[in-house]
Structure formats: structure tokens, C-alpha cells
JSON list of C-alpha atoms in Angstrom, two decimals:
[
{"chain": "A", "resi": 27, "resn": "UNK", "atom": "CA", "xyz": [0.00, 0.00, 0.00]},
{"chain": "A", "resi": 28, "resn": "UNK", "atom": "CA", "xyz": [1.55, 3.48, -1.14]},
{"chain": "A", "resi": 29, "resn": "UNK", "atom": "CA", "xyz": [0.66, 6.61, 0.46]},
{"chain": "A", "resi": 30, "resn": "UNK", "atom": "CA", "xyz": [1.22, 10.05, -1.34]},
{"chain": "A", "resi": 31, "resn": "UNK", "atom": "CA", "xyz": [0.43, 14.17, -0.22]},
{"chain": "A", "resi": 32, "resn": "UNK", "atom": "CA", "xyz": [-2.35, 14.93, -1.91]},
{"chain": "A", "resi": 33, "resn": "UNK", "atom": "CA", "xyz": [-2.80, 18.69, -3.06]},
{"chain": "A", "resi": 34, "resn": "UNK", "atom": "CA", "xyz": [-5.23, 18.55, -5.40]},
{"chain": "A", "resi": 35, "resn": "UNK", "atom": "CA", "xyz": [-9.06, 16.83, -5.32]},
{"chain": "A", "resi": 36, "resn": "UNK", "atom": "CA", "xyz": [-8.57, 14.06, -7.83]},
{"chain": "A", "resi": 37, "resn": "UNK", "atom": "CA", "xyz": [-11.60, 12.77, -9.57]},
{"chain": "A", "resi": 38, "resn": "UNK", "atom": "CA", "xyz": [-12.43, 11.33, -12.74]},
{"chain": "A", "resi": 39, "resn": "UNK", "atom": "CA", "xyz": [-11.95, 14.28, -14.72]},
{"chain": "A", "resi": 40, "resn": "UNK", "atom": "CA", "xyz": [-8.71, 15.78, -15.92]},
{"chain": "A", "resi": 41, "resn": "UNK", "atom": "CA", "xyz": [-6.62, 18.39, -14.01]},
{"chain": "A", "resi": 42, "resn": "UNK", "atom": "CA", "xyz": [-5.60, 21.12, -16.83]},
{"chain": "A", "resi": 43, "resn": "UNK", "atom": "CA", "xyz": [-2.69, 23.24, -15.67]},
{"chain": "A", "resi": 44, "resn": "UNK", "atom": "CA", "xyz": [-3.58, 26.74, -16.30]},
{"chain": "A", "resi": 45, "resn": "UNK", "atom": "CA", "xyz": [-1.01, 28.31, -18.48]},
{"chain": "A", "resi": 46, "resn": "UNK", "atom": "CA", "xyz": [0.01, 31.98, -18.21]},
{"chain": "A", "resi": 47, "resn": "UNK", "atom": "CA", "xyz": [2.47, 33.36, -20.39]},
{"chain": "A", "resi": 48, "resn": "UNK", "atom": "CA", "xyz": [5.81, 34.28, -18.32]},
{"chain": "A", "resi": 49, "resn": "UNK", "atom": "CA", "xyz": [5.54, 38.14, -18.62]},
{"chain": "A", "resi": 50, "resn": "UNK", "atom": "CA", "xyz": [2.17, 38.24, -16.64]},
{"chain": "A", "resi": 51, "resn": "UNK", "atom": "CA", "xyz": [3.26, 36.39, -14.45]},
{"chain": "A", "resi": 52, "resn": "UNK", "atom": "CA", "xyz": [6.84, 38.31, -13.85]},
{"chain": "A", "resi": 53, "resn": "UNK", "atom": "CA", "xyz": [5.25, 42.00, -14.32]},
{"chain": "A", "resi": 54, "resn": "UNK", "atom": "CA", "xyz": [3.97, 41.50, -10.92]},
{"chain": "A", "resi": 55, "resn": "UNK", "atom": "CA", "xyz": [7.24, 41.42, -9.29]},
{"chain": "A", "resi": 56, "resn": "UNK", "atom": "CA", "xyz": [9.15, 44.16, -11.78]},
{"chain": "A", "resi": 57, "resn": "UNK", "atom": "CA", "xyz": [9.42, 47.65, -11.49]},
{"chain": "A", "resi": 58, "resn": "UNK", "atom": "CA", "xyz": [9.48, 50.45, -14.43]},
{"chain": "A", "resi": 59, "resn": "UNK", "atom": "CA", "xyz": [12.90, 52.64, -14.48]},
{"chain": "A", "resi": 60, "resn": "UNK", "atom": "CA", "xyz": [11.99, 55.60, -16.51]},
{"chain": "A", "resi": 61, "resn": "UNK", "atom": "CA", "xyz": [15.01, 57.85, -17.30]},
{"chain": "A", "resi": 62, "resn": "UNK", "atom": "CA", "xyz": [15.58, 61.72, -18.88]},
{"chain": "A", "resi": 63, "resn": "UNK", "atom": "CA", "xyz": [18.79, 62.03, -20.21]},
{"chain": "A", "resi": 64, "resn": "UNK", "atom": "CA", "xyz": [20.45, 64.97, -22.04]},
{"chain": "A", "resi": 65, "resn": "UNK", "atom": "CA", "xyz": [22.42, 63.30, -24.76]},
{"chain": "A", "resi": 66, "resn": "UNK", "atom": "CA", "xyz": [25.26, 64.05, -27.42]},
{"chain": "A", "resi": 67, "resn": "UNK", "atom": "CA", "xyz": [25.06, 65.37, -30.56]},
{"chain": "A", "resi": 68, "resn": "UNK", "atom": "CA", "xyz": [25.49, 61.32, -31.76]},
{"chain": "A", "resi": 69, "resn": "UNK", "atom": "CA", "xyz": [22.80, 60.07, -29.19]},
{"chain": "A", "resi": 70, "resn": "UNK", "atom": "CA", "xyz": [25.87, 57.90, -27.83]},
{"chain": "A", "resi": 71, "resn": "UNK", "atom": "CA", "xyz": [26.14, 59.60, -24.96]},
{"chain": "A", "resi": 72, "resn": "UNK", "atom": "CA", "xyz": [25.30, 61.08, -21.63]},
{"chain": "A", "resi": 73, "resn": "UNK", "atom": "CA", "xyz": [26.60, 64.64, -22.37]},
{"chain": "A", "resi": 74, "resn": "UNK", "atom": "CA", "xyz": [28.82, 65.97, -19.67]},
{"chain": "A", "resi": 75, "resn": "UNK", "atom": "CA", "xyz": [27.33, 69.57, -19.89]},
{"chain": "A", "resi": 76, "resn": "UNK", "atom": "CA", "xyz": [24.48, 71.27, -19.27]},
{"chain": "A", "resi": 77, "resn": "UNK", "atom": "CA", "xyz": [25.09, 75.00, -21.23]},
{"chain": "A", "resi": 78, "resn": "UNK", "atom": "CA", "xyz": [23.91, 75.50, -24.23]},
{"chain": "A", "resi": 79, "resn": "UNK", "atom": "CA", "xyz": [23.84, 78.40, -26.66]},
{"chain": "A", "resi": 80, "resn": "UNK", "atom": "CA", "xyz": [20.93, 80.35, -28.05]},
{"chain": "A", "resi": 81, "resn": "UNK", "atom": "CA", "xyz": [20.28, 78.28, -31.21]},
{"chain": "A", "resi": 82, "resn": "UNK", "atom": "CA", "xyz": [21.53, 74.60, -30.28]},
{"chain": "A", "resi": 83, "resn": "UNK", "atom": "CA", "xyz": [20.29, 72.10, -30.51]},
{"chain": "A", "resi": 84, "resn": "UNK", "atom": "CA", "xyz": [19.05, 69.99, -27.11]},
{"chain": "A", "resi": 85, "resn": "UNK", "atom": "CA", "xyz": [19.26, 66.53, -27.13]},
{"chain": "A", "resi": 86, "resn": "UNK", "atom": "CA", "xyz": [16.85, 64.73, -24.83]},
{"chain": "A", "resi": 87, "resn": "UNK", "atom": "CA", "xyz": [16.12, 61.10, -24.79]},
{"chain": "A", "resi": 88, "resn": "UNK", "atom": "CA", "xyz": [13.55, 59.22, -22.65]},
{"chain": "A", "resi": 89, "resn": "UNK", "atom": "CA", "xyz": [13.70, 55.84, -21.75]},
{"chain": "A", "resi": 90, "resn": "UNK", "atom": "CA", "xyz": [12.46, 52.98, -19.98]},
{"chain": "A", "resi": 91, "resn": "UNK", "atom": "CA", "xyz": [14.17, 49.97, -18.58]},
{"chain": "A", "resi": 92, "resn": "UNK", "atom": "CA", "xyz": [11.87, 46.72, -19.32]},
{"chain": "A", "resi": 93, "resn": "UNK", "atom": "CA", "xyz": [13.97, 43.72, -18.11]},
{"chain": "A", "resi": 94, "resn": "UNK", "atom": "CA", "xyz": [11.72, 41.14, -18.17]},
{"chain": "A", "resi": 95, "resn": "UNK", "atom": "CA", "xyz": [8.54, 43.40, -18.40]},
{"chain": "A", "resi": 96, "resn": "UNK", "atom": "CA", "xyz": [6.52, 43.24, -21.54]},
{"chain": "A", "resi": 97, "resn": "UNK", "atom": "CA", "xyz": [7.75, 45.17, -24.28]},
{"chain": "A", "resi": 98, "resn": "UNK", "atom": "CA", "xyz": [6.45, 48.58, -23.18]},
{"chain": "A", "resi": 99, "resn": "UNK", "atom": "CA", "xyz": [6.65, 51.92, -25.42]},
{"chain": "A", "resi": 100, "resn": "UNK", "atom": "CA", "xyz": [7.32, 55.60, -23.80]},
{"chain": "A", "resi": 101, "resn": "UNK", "atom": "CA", "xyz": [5.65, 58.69, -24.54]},
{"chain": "A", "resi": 102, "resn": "UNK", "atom": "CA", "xyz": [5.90, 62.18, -23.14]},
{"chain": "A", "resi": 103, "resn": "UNK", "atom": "CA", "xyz": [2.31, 63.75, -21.99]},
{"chain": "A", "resi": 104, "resn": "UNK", "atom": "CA", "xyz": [3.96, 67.10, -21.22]},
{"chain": "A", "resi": 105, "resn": "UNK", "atom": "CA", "xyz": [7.33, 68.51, -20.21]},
{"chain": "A", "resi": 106, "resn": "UNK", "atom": "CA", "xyz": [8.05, 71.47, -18.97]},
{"chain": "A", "resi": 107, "resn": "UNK", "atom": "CA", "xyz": [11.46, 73.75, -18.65]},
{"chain": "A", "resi": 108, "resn": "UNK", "atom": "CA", "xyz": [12.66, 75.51, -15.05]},
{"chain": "A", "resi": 109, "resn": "UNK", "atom": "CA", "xyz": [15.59, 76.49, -13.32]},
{"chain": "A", "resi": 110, "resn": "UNK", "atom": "CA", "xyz": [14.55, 74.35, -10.39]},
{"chain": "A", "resi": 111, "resn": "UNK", "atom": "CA", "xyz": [13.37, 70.74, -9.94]},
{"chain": "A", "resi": 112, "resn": "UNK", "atom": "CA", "xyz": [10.12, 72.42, -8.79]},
{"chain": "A", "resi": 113, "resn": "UNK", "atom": "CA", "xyz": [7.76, 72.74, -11.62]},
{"chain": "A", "resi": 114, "resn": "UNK", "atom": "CA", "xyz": [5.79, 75.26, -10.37]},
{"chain": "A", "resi": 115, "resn": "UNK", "atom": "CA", "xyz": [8.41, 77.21, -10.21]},
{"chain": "A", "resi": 116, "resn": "UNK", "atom": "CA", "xyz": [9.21, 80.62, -12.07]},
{"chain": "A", "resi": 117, "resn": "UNK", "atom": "CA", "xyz": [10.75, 80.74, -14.66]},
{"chain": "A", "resi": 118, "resn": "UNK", "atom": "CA", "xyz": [9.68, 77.98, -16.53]},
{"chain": "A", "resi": 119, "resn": "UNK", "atom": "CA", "xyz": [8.85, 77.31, -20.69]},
{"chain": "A", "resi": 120, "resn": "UNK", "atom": "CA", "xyz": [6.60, 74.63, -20.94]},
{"chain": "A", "resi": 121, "resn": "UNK", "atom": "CA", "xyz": [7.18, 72.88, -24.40]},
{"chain": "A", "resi": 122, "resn": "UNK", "atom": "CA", "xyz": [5.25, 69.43, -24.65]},
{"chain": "A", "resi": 123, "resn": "UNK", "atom": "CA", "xyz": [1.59, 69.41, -23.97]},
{"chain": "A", "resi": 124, "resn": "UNK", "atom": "CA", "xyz": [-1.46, 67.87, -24.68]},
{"chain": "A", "resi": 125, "resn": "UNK", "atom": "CA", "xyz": [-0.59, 64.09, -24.67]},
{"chain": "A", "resi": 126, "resn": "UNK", "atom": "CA", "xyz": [2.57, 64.66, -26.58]},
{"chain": "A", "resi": 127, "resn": "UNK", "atom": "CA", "xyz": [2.17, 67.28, -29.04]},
{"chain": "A", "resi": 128, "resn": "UNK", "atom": "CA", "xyz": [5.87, 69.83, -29.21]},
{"chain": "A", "resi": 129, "resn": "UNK", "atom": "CA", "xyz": [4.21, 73.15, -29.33]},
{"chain": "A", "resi": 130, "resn": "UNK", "atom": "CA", "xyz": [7.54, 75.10, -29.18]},
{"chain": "A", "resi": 131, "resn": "UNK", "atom": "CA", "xyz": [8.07, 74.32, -32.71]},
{"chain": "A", "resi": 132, "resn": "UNK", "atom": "CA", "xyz": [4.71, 75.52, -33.62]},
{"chain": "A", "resi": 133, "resn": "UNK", "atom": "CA", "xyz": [4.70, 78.62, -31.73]},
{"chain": "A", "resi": 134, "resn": "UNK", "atom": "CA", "xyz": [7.80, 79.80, -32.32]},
{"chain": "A", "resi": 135, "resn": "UNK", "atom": "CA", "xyz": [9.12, 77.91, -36.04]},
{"chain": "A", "resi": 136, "resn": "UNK", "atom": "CA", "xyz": [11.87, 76.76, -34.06]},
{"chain": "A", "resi": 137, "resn": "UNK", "atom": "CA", "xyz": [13.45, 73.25, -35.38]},
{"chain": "A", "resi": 138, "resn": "UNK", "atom": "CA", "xyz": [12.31, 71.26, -32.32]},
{"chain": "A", "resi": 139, "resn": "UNK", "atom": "CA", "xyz": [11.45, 67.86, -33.35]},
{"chain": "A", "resi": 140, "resn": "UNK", "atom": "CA", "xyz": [11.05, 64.35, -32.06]},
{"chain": "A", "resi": 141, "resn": "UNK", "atom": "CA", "xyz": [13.60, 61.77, -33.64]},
{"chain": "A", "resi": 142, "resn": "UNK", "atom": "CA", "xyz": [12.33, 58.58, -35.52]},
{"chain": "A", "resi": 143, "resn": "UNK", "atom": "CA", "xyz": [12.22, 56.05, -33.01]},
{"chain": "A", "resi": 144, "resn": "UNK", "atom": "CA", "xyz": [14.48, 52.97, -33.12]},
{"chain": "A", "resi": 145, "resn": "UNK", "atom": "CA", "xyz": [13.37, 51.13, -30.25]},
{"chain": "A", "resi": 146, "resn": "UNK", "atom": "CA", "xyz": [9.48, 51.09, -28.87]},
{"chain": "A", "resi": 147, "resn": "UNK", "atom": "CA", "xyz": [11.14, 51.76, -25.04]},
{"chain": "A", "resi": 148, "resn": "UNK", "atom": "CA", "xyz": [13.12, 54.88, -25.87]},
{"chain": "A", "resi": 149, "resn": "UNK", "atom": "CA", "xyz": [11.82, 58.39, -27.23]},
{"chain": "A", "resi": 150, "resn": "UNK", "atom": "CA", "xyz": [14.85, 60.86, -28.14]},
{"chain": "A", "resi": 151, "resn": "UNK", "atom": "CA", "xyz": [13.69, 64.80, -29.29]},
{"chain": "A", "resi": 152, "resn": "UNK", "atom": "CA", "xyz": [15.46, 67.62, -29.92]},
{"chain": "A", "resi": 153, "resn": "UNK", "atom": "CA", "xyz": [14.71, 71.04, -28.56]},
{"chain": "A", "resi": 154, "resn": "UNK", "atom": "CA", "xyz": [16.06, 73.97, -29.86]},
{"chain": "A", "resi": 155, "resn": "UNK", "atom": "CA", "xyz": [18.14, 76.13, -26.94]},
{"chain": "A", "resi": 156, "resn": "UNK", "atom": "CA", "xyz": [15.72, 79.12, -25.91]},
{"chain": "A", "resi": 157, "resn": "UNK", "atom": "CA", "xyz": [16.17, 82.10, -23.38]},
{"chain": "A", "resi": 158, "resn": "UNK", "atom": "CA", "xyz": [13.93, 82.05, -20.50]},
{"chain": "A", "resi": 159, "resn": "UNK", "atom": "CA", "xyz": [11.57, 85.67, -20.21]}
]
């Protein structure tokens, strides 16, 4: 006579395993880095500086780390210039809004542009360099 831990009712129907795939299952445990990063005029790099003449060109890239997330892709809803972390702070030049949409290029004809993407988790745009009033 054999004796065995029984976890489950057993009957005379089937047990089906329910299958989940492996990133709902791991997105519970993961968390989402998101990162804002001025880059180099190559997108290589981190760039070591922060000045910037009237007329350059800003380099900004967005990203976030998936690991084993689902593939996720970033947007920008809004973003917003100041001299301070604090963005309710004075001065400020607010140049993404409305889910996304670069209104410094349209108010001003500045060349201010998002890049083509080349990967879903990354968003680079450019800003053109601007004097706060």
C-alpha cells in the first residue's frame, strides 16, 4: 500500500494546468525605471554639460528599462522647462503638452522635433536652446 500528499481533489476528470504566459506572471514582481537624459550630438552619450547656446540644438532622450517586463513603449504627456526641480516654479517654458504634441516648434518655427524612433522603449527629441523671459 503506497501513500502520497495529496494537493489537489482528484476525480475522474482531468486536471488542466492553467497556463500563463511568463511576462504576466513576472510583471507582478518588476518595477518600471523611466530615465531623462540629455544626450550628445550622436545620441551615444550622456553629455557631460548642461550649457547650451541660443540656437543649439538639445538633445533629450527618454527611456524605460523593461527587463523582463513586456515590451512597453514611452511617450511624453507634457514637459516642462525651469531652473529648479520644482515645476511650479518661475521661470519655466513649458514645451510638450497635450498628450505629446511639441508646441515650441509651432509657436515659435523653431526646429524642435522628435527623432524617428528605433526602439518602442526609448523616445529621443530635440529642442532647440531658448532664453527664459
Amino acid at each position: 500500500e503506497c501513500h502520497y500528499p495529496r494537493l489537489h481533489n482528484v476525480s475522474s476528470q482531468p486536471l488542466d494546468p492553467l497556463w500563463s504566459p511568463f511576462s504576466a506572471v513576472r510583471v507582478a514582481g518588476e518595477f518600471l525605471y523611466f530615465n531623462l537624459t540629455l544626450m550628445t550630438d550622436d545620441w551615444q552619450n550622456v553629455r557631460p554639460s548642461y550649457k547650451y547656446f541660443l540656437g543649439d540644438m538639445i538633445n533629450i532622450q527618454v527611456s524605460v528599462m523593461q527587463y523582463y517586463h513586456v515590451p512597453l513603449r514611452v511617450y511624453v504627456d507634457s514637459c516642462i522647462a525651469t531652473l529648479s526641480p520644482d515645476t511650479s516654479s518661475s521661470p519655466s517654458y513649458v514645451f510638450i503638452v497635450n498628450h505629446g504634441c511639441m508646441l515650441d516648434a509651432r509657436l515659435t518655427g523653431s526646429a524642435s522635433k522628435f527623432m524617428t524612433r528605433i526602439l518602442d522603449n526609448i523616445l529621443q527629441f530635440q529642442l532647440e536652446a531658448f532664453r527664459f523671459k
